[in-house]
Structures are given as structure tokens and as C-alpha cells.
Coordinates of C-alpha atoms in Angstrom, one line a residue:
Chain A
X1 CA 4.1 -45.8 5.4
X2 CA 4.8 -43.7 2.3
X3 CA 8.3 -42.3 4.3
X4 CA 10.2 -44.3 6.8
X5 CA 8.0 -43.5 9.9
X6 CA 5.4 -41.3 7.7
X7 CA 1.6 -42.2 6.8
X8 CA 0.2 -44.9 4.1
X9 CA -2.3 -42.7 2.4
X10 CA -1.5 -38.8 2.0
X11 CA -4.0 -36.2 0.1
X12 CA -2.6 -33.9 -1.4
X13 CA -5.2 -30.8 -1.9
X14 CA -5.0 -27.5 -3.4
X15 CA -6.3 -25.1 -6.0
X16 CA -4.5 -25.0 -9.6
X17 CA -1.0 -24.4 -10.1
X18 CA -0.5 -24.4 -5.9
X19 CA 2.5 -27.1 -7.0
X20 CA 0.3 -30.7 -5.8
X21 CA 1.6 -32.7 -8.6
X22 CA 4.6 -31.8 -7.8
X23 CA 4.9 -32.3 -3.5
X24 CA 3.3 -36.0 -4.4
X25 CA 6.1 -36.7 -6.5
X26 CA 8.3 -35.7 -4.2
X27 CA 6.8 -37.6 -1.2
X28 CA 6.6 -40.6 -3.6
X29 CA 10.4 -40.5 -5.0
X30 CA 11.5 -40.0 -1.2
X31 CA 9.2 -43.1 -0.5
X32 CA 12.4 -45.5 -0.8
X33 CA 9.7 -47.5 -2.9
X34 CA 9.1 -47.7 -6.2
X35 CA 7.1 -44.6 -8.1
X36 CA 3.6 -45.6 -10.1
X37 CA 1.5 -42.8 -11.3
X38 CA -1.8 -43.5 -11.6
X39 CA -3.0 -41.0 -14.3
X40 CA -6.6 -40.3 -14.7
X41 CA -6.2 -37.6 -17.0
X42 CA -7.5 -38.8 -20.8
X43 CA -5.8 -36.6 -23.7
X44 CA -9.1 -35.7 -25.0
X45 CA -7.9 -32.3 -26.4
X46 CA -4.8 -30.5 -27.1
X47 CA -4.1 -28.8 -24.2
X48 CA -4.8 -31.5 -22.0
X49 CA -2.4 -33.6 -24.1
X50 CA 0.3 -30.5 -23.6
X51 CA -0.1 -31.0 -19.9
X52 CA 0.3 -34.6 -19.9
X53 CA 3.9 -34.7 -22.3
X54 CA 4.9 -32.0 -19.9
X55 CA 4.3 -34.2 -16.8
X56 CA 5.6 -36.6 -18.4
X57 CA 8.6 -35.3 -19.5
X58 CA 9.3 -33.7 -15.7
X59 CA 9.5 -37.5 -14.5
X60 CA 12.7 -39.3 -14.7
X61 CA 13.1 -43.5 -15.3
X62 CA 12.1 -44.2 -12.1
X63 CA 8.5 -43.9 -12.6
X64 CA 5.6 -46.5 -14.4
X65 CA 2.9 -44.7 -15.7
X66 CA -0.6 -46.2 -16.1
X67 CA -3.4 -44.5 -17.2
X68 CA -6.7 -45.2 -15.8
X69 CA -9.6 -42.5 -16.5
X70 CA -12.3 -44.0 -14.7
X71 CA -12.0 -47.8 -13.1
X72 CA -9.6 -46.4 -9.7
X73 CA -10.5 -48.7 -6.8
X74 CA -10.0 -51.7 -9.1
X75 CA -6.5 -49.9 -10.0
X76 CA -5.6 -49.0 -6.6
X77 CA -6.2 -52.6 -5.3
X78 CA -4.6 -53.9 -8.5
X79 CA -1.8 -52.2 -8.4
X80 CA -0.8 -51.7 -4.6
X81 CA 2.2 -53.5 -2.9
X82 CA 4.6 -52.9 0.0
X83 CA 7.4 -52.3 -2.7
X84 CA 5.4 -49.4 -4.2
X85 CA 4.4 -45.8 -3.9
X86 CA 1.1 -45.3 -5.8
X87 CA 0.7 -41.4 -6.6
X88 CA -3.4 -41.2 -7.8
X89 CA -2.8 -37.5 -9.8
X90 CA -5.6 -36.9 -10.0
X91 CA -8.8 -37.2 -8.1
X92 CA -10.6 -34.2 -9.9
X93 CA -9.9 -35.4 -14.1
X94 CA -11.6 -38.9 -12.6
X95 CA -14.3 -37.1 -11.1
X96 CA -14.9 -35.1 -14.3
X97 CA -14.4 -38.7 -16.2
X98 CA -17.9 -39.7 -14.0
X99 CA -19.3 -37.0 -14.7
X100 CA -19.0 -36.9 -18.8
X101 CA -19.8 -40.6 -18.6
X102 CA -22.8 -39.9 -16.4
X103 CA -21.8 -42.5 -13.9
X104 CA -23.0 -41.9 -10.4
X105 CA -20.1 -39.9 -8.6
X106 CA -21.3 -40.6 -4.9
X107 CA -21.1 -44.4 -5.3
X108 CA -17.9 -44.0 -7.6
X109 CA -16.7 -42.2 -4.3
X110 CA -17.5 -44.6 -1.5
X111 CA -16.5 -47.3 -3.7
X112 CA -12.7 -45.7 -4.1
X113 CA -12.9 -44.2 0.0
X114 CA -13.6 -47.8 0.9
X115 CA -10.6 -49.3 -1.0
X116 CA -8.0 -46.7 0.5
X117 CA -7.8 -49.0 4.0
X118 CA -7.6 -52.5 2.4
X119 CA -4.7 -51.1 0.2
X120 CA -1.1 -53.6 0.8
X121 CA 1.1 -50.3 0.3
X122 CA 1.2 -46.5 0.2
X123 CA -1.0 -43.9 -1.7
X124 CA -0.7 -40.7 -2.3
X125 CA -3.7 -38.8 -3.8
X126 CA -3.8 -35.5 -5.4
X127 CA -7.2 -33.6 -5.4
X128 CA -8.6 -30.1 -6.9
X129 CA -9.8 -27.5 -4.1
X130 CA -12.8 -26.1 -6.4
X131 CA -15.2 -24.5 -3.9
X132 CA -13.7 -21.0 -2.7
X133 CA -15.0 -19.3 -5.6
X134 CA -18.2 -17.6 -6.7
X135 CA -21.0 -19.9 -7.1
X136 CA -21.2 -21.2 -10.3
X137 CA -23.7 -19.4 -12.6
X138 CA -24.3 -23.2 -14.1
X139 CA -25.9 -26.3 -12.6
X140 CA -23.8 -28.7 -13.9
X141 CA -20.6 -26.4 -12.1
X142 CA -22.5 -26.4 -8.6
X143 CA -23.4 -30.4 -9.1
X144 CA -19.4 -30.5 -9.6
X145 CA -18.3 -28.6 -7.2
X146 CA -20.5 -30.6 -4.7
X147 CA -19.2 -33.8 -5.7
X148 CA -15.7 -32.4 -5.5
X149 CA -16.3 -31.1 -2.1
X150 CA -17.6 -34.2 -0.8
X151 CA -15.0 -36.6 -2.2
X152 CA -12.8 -34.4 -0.7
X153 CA -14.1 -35.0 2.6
X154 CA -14.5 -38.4 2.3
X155 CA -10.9 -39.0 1.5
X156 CA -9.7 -36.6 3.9
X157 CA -11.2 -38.9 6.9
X158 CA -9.8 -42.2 5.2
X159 CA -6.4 -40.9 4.7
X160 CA -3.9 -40.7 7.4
X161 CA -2.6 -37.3 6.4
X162 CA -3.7 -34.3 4.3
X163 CA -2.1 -31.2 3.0
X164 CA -3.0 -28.4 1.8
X165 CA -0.9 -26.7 -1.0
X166 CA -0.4 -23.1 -1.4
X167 CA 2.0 -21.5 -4.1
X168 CA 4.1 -24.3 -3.5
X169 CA 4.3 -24.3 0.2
X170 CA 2.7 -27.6 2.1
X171 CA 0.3 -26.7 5.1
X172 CA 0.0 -29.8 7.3
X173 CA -4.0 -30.3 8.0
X174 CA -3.9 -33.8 9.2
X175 CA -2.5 -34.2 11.3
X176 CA -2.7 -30.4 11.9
X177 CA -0.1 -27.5 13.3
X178 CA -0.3 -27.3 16.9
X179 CA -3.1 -24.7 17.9
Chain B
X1 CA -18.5 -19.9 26.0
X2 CA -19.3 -22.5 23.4
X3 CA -17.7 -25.6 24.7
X4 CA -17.4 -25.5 28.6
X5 CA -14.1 -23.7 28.4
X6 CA -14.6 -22.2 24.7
X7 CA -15.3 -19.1 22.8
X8 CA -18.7 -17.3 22.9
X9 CA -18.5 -16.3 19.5
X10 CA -17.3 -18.5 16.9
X11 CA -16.9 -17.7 12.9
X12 CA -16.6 -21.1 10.5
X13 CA -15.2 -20.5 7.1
X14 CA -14.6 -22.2 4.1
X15 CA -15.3 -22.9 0.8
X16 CA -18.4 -25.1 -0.6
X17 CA -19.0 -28.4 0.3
X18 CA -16.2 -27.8 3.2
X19 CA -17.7 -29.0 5.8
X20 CA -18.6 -26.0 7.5
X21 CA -22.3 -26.5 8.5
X22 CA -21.8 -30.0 10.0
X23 CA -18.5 -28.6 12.1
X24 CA -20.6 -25.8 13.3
X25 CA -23.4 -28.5 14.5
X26 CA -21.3 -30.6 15.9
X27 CA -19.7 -27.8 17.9
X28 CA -23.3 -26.7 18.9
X29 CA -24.3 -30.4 20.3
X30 CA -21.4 -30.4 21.6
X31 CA -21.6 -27.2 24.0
X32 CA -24.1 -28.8 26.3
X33 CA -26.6 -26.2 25.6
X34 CA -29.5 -26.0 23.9
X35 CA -28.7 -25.8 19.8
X36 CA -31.1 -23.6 18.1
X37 CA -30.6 -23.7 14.1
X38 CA -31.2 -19.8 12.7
X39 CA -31.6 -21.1 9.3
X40 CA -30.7 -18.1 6.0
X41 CA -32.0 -19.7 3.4
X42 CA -35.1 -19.1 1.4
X43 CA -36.6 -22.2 0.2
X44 CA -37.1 -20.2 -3.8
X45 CA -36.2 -22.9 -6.1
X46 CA -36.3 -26.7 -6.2
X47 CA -32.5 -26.7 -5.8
X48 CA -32.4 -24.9 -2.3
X49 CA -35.4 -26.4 -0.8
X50 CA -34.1 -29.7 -1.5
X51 CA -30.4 -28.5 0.6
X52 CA -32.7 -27.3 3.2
X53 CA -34.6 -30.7 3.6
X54 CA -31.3 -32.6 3.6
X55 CA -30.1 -30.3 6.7
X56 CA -32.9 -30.8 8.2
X57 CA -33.1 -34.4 7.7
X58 CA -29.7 -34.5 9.0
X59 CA -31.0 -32.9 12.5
X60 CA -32.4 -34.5 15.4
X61 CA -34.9 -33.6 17.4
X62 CA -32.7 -31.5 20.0
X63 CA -33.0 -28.7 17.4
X64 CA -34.7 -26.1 17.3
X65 CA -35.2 -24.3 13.9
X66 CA -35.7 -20.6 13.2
X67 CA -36.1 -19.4 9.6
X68 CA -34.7 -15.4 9.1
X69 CA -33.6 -14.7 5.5
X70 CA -32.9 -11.2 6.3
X71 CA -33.3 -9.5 9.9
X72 CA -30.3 -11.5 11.7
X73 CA -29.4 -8.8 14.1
X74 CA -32.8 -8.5 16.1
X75 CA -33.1 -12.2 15.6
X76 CA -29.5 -13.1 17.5
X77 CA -30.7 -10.6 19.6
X78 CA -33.8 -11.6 20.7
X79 CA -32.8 -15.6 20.6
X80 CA -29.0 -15.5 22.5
X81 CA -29.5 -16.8 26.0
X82 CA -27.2 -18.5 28.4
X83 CA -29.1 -21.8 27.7
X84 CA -28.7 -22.0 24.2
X85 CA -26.1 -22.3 21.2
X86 CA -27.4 -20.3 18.1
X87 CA -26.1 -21.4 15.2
X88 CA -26.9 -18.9 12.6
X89 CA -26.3 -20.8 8.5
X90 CA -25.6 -18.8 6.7
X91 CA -23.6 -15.4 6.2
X92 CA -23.6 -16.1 2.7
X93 CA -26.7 -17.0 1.9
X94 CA -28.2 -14.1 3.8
X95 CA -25.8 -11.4 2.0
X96 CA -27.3 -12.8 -1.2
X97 CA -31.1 -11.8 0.4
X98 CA -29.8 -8.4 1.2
X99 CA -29.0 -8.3 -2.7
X100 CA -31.9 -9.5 -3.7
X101 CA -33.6 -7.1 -2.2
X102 CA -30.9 -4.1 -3.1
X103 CA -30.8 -3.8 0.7
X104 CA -27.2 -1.8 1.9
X105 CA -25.0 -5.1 2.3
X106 CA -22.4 -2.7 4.1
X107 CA -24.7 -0.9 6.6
X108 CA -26.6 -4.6 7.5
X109 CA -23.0 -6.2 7.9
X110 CA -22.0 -3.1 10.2
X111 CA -25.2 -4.0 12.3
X112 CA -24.7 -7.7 12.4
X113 CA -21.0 -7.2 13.9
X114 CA -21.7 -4.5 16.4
X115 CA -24.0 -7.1 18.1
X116 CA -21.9 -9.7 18.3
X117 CA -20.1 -8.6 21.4
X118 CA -23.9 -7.7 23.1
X119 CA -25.3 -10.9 22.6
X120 CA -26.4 -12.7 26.0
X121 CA -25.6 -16.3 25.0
X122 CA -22.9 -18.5 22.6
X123 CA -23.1 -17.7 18.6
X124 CA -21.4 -20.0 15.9
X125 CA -21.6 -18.1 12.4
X126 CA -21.3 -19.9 8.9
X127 CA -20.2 -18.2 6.1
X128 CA -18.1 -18.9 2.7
X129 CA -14.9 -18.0 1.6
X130 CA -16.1 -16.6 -2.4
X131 CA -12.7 -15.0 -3.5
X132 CA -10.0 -16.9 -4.3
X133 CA -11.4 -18.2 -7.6
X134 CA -10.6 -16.4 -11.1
X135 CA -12.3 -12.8 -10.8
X136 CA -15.9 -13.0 -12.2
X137 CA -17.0 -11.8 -15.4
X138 CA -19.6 -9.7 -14.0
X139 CA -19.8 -6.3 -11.6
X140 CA -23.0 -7.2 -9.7
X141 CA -20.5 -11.1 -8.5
X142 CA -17.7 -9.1 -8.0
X143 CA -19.7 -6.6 -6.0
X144 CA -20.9 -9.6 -4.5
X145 CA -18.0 -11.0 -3.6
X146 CA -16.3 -7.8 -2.6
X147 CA -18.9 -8.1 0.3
X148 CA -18.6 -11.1 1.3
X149 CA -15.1 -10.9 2.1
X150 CA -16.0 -7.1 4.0
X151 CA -18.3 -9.4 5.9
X152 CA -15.8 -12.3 6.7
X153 CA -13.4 -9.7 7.9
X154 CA -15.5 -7.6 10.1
X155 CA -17.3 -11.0 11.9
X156 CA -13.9 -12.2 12.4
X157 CA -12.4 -9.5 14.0
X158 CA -15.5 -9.7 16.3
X159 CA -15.7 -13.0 17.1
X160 CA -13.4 -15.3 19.5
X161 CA -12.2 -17.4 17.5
X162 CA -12.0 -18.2 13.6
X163 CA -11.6 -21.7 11.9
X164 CA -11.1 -22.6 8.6
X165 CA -12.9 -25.7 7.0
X166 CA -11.0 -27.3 4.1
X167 CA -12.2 -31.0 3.5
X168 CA -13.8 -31.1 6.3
X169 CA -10.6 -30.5 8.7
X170 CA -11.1 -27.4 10.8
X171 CA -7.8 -25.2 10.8
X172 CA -7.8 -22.7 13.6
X173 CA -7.1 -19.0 12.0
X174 CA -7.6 -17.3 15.6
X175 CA -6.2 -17.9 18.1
X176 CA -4.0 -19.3 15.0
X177 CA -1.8 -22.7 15.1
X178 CA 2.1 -21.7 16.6
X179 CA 4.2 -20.2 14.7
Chain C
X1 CA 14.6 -7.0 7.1
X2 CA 11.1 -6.0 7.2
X3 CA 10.4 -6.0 11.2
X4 CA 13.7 -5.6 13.3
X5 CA 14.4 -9.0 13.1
X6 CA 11.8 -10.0 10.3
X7 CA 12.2 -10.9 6.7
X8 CA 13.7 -9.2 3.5
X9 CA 11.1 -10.4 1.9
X10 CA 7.3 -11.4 2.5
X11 CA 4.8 -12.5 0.1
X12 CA 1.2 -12.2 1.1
X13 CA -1.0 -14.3 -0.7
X14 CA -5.1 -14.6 -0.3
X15 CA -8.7 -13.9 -1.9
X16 CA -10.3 -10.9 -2.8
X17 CA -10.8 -9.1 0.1
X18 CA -8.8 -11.1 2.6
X19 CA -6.7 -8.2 4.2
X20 CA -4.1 -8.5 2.1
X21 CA -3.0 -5.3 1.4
X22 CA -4.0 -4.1 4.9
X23 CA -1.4 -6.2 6.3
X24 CA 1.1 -5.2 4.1
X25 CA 0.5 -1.9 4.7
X26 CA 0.7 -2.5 8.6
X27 CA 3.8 -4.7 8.2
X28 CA 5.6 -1.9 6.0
X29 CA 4.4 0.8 8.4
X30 CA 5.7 -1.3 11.6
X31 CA 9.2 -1.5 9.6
X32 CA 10.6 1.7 11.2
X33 CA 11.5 2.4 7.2
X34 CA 10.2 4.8 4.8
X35 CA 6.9 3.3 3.1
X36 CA 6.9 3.2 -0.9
X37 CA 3.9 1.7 -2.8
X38 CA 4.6 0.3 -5.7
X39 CA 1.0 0.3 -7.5
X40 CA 0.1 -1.9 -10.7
X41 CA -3.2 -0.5 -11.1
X42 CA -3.8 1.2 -14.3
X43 CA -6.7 3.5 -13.5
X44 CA -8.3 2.3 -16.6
X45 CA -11.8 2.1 -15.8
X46 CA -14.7 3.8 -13.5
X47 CA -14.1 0.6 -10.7
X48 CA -10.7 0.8 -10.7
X49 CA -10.2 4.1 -10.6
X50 CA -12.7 4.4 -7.7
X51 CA -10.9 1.8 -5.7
X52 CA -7.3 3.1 -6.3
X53 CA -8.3 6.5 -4.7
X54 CA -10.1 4.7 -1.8
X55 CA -6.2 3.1 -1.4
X56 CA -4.6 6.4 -1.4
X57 CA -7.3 7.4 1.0
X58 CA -6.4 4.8 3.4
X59 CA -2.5 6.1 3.5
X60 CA -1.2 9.0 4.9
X61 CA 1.4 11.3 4.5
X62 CA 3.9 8.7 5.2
X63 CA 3.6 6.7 2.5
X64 CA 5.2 7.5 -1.5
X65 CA 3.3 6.1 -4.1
X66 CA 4.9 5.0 -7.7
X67 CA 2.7 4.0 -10.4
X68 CA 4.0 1.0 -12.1
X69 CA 1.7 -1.0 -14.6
X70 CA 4.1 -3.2 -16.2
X71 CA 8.0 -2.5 -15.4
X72 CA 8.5 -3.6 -11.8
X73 CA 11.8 -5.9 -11.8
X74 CA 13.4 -2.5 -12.7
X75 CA 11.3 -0.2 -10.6
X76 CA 12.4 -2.6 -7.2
X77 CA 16.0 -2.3 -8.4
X78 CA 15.8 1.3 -8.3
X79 CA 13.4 2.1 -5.4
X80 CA 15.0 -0.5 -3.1
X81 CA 17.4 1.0 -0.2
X82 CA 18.3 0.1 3.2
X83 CA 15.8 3.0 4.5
X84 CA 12.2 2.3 2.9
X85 CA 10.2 -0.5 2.7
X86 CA 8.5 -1.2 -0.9
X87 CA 5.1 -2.8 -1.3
X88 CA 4.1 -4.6 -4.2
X89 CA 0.4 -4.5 -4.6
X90 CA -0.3 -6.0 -6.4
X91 CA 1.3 -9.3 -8.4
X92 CA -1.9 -10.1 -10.2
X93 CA -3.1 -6.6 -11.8
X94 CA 0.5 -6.5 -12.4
X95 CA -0.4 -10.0 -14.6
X96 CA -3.1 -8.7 -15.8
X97 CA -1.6 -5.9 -17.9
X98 CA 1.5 -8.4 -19.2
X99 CA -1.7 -10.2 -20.1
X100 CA -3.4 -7.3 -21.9
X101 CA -0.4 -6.5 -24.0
X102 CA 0.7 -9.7 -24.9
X103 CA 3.8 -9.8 -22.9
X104 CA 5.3 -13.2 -22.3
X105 CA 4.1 -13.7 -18.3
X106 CA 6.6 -16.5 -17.6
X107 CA 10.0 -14.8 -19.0
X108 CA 8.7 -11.3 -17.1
X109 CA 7.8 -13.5 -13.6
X110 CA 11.4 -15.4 -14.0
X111 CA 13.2 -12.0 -14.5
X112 CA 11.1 -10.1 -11.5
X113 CA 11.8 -13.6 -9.4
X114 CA 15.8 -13.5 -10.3
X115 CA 15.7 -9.5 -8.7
X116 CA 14.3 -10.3 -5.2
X117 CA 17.4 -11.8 -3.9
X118 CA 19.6 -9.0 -5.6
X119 CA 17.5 -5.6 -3.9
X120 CA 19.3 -3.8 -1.4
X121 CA 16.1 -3.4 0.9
X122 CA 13.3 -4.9 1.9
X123 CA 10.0 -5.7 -0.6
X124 CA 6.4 -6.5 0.2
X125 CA 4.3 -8.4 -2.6
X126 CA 0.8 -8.5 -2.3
X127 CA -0.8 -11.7 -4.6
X128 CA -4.4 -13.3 -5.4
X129 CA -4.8 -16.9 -4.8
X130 CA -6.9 -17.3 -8.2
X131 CA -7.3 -21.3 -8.2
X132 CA -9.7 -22.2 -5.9
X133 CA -12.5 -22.1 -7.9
X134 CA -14.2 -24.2 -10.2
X135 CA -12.6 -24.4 -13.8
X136 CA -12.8 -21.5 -15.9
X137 CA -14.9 -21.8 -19.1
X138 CA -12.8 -19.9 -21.4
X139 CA -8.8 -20.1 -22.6
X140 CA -7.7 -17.2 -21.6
X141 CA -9.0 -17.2 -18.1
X142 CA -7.5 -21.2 -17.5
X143 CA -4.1 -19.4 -18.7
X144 CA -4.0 -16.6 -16.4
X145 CA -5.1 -18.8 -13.7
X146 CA -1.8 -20.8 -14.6
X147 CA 0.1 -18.2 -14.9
X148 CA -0.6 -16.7 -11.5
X149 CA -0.1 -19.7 -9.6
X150 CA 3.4 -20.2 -11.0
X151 CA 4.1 -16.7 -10.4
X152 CA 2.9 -17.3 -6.7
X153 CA 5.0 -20.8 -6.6
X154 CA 8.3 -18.6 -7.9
X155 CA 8.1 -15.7 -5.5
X156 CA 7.0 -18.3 -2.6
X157 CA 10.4 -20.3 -2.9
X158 CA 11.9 -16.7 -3.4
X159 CA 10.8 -15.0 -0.6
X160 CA 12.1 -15.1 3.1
X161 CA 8.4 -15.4 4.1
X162 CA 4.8 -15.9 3.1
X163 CA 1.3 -15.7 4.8
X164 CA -1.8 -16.4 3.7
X165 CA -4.4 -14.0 4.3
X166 CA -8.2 -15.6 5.0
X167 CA -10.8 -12.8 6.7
X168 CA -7.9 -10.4 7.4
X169 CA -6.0 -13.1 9.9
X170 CA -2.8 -13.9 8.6
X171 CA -1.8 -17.8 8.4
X172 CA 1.9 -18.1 8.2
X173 CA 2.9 -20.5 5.7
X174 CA 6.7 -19.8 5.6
X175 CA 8.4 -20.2 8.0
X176 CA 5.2 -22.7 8.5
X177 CA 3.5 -23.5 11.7
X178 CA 4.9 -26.3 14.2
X179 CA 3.3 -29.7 12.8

């Protein structure tokens, strides 16, 4: 349970800048466990470096940091424990990571879905909402944003919550607001 | 009614790779009627045609399949019965033919809607949520998109109810979740 | 308060073409106040221009209408009152033309967020969820993107209320829907 009475896996979903980084470190620092981010981002460029010092820099001692671009389920088994919140932020660099490396996104994908239930402790992933846009004029956009959607998915049904993230605010998908 | 105590009308929206199509199936096989697929697409390039054969891979041999790129009024019309679910996939994909063929998007969509409410049998729409990405470069998308979410608002204001795919999690817009 | 018993302050977020500034315009109109528009649009272009009159067409004589590209923490200050109810619409164009002159977005947004507590009335803002689609290609459209959704995140936590707007239904996301 990543709060006292609350789920072991949580995705976090949401477009850019809708505050998901942030909302997992919360849920992770109110954990009562002990904060690891999993960091998937590579500083392959200046402005991806930028983000990462400033990420950084908003996380106090509490927090280990390792960063892992590409090998995540060996990570997630790795590194999970009962004494630990693992925050996974995020799903959508790794995916990109796959993609630059031409590694097979769909088998990357049931490899890491499969590893969420065996995990010993709590994980909180954090995951790009890319598809509500125009379709992409490129292929290589429309390849991404189908592998994107269908992690998505596949996490959604191994995690035993989701929420989406909008301008800051979360909205409880599963399990969902009463209809 | 689509289920046994459902909606007659039902409009599924969401963004790529959301989950949309295989909600709306499932609500179809579901509804203890007859599901008849009213398929949008136009099998044009290798890309599409290969989407259309995984759909219809994914279908068993309850369905019925009826390919309409453009006339979808006459064809919900003529197809709606008490003894079937029509499952019409999709809004988008048959605004893009009305494009394609500079057909009126706004007088077609104005059609589509007014015959929602005189159909004879259960309808389950599929269509995309296109506009809350960064605005496109180019007039003829955001025309495009402008439509698209014209469309989206008139068929939901026509139909029953409204859900909202996001990872494959179906968030009911109307009747909405409690306030 | 906007309704009788309703907010101070609302933000309505959503795509292109959601409904947003429909609803705003219902919800001001509904307020038993005066209606004042507070429009960002600079009429600077053939499309624009088109689709500001099509606005103005929508209201009638009820409404005021002030044109405000660029100045609006000091515009709400002195338009706000007890007897009207101002609508923002909207945030992004608003953005857009800090954007355009090189303004610093983050020190105007912080300044515009600091006033909503301080007006003397009720306010309205109407805002574009920008960051569901796939990654921009160019620098300049990743930094608006950023900028928007930290504008959104700011006047979210400011605001009494938000809903997000998908097909013209609203989905209130604060006060959030029962879990």
C-alpha cells in the first residue's frame, strides 16, 4: 500500500505540465516509506538537463535517485521493498529511450506490466497522456503515440489505482467517482 | 436501450489508442443484441488497411460488418432495428472523408445528429477528442479540428449518455460522476 | 459568488471546441450580475477576426465587452465589482500575445494569479488544455506548452472552482467528484 490503507501501484497520467511529477511525489513522501525515484530521463541535451537539476533541486534529502533510461522491470524488481516508495517518473522518456534504441516497445511493455504484481513494495508511475491531439503529420509520431496509448492501458489494468492530472488537480479514474 | 436497462444512444470519446473502439464492442456484445460493426474507414494506404485487419481480426463471428466512409445518416437509418446494436467507428475518421472530398463537414454533422433521436434501434458512436494538443501549424488541421470538436458537441448533446476513454478506463461525462 | 451560492472564482479548462466559452457565458449570464467580457483576442488576422465577431454575435445586449490583449491583472482590478460578473476568455490568446512580445509569461501569470484573491467580484477564466498531444517539434511551441500548463496549475490552486470542459459537458474537477 503506497498510503496506510491506499493501493501498491498508482499511475499517475496526464498531459505536460498538468503537475504528475509533482502528485507522485507527494503520494510517495506521504508513503511513510522511504522515497526512490526511478528516473528514466537521460540528459541528452540542454534542456532536458535544465529539467532534470530542476527536479532535482525541488526534492529534499529524503529522496535516492537512480537513473535507469531503459532496463525498468529489472529496476523495479531490483529495487522494490516493503520499506520503500518506488516513484517510476517517467514512463514516456523510457518509452522514447525504446524507441531511439530501436528496441521493441510492445515486448519492453509486457515485460514491465508483468513485473508491477510480483513487486515486494509500492510503485507509483508517472506516464504522458499524448493522444488527444491532431494526428501526427509523421509516422514515427503516430507509431509513438500508439505505443504510448497502449502502455497506458496496459498499466492502467495492472495498477490498482489511476489518476488523471489536470492543471494540478487529481481526478480519481480507478477506482472511479461515483456515477 | 443498449444494456437491458441502458441508453439507446451512446457517444465514446477519447483520445488515440484510448480504448475507445474495444469499450464500444464490449458494450455492443454485451447488450444482448445483435452487434453490427458500421466500419468509417477507407482501407487507402498500407497503414489503415493494416488497423482495419487488426479490428477485424479482433472480432468474432457474431459481427456483422458494414463498410460506409461517407453516407452515415441513411446507413444508421436504414440498419437501426430493435434487434441489433450498431456500432458506427468512427466519427473521426469519417469527418476526415467528408474533407477529403471538400464535402460541408457542418451541414453532414447537422444531418448525422438530427437522426440520432429517429433511429429505430441502440447506436454506440466512436469518435476522438483532437483538441487539447498544442494548436496546429496549419488552417486546413485547425479547420479540421475545429470540426471535430462541433461534431463531438452536437452528438453529445444528442445522445444518452457520454463516456470518456482515458487508458482504457471509461469516465462517465453524462449522466456525469456526483458532484 | 458566481451562482447564488457558487464560487468567486471558476476556471474552465478544455480543448478547442469543448464548450468552454459557452459555459462561461451561461454561468456568467445565470449570475443575476451584469456580464463583462474581458477579450484577449487581438483581431490580428482574417481567422481571428472572423471568429471574434462570430463571439460578439453570440451575445446580446446584456453583455460589455473590453478588449484586453495583454494587461489583464489590472483590467480585473478595475472592472471587478460586487454587481457584474467578468469573463476571461481567454488565458491562452492572452499567452499568446505575452509570447509574441517577449514578455516574461511566468512573472505576468504570478502577478495575474496574486489578483484573483484580491478582486471585489466574481471572475470567469476560460483556458486551453494544450498538453495532450504528442511532443511539439519546435522550441518555442514545447515552451508555450509549459507555460500554459503552469499558468493553468496557478489559477487551478487559485480559483474557488474548476471544470473541465470535454464535448460541451462540464466535468467538475474542484470541488472534485465523490471518489
Amino acid at each position: 500500500m503506497i498510503d496506510a490503507h491506499g493501493p501498491s501501484s498508482l499511475l499517475v497520467l496526464g498531459g505536460a505540465r498538468s503537475g504528475k511529477s509533482r502528485y507522485a511525489q507527494h503520494r510517495a513522501e506521504a508513503s511513510g516509506r522511504r522515497p526512490v525515484l526511478i528516473a528514466t530521463a537521460e540528459a541528452g541535451d540542454a534542456e532536458m538537463a535544465a529539467r532534470i537539476a530542476r527536479h532535482a533541486a525541488a526534492r529534499d534529502g529524503r529522496w535516492s535517485v537512480i537513473e535507469e533510461p531503459l532496463e525498468l522491470a529489472a529496476t523495479l524488481r531490483r529495487e522494490a521493498g516493503p520499506a520503500r516508495t518506488l516513484v517510476v517518473d517517467c514512463i514516456t522518456l523510457w518509452l522514447s529511450n525504446l524507441f531511439l534504441r530501436d528496441r521493441d516497445p510492445a515486448a519492453a511493455a509486457q515485460v514491465l506490466v508483468e513485473t508491477v504484481a510480483t513487486l515486494e513494495g509500492p510503485v507509483i508511475f508517472v506516464s504522458n497522456e499524448v493522444g488527444s491531439g491532431i494526428v501526427p503529420d509523421n509516422a514515427l509520431a503516430r507509431d509513438f503515440r500508439d505505443a504510448q496509448g497502449s502502455v497506458n492501458q496496459a498499466l492502467a489494468e495492472a495498477c490498482d489505482a489511476v489518476v488523471l492530472m489536470t492543471a494540478g488537480i487529481a481526478l480519481p479514474l480507478k477506482p472511479g467517482p461515483k456515477a
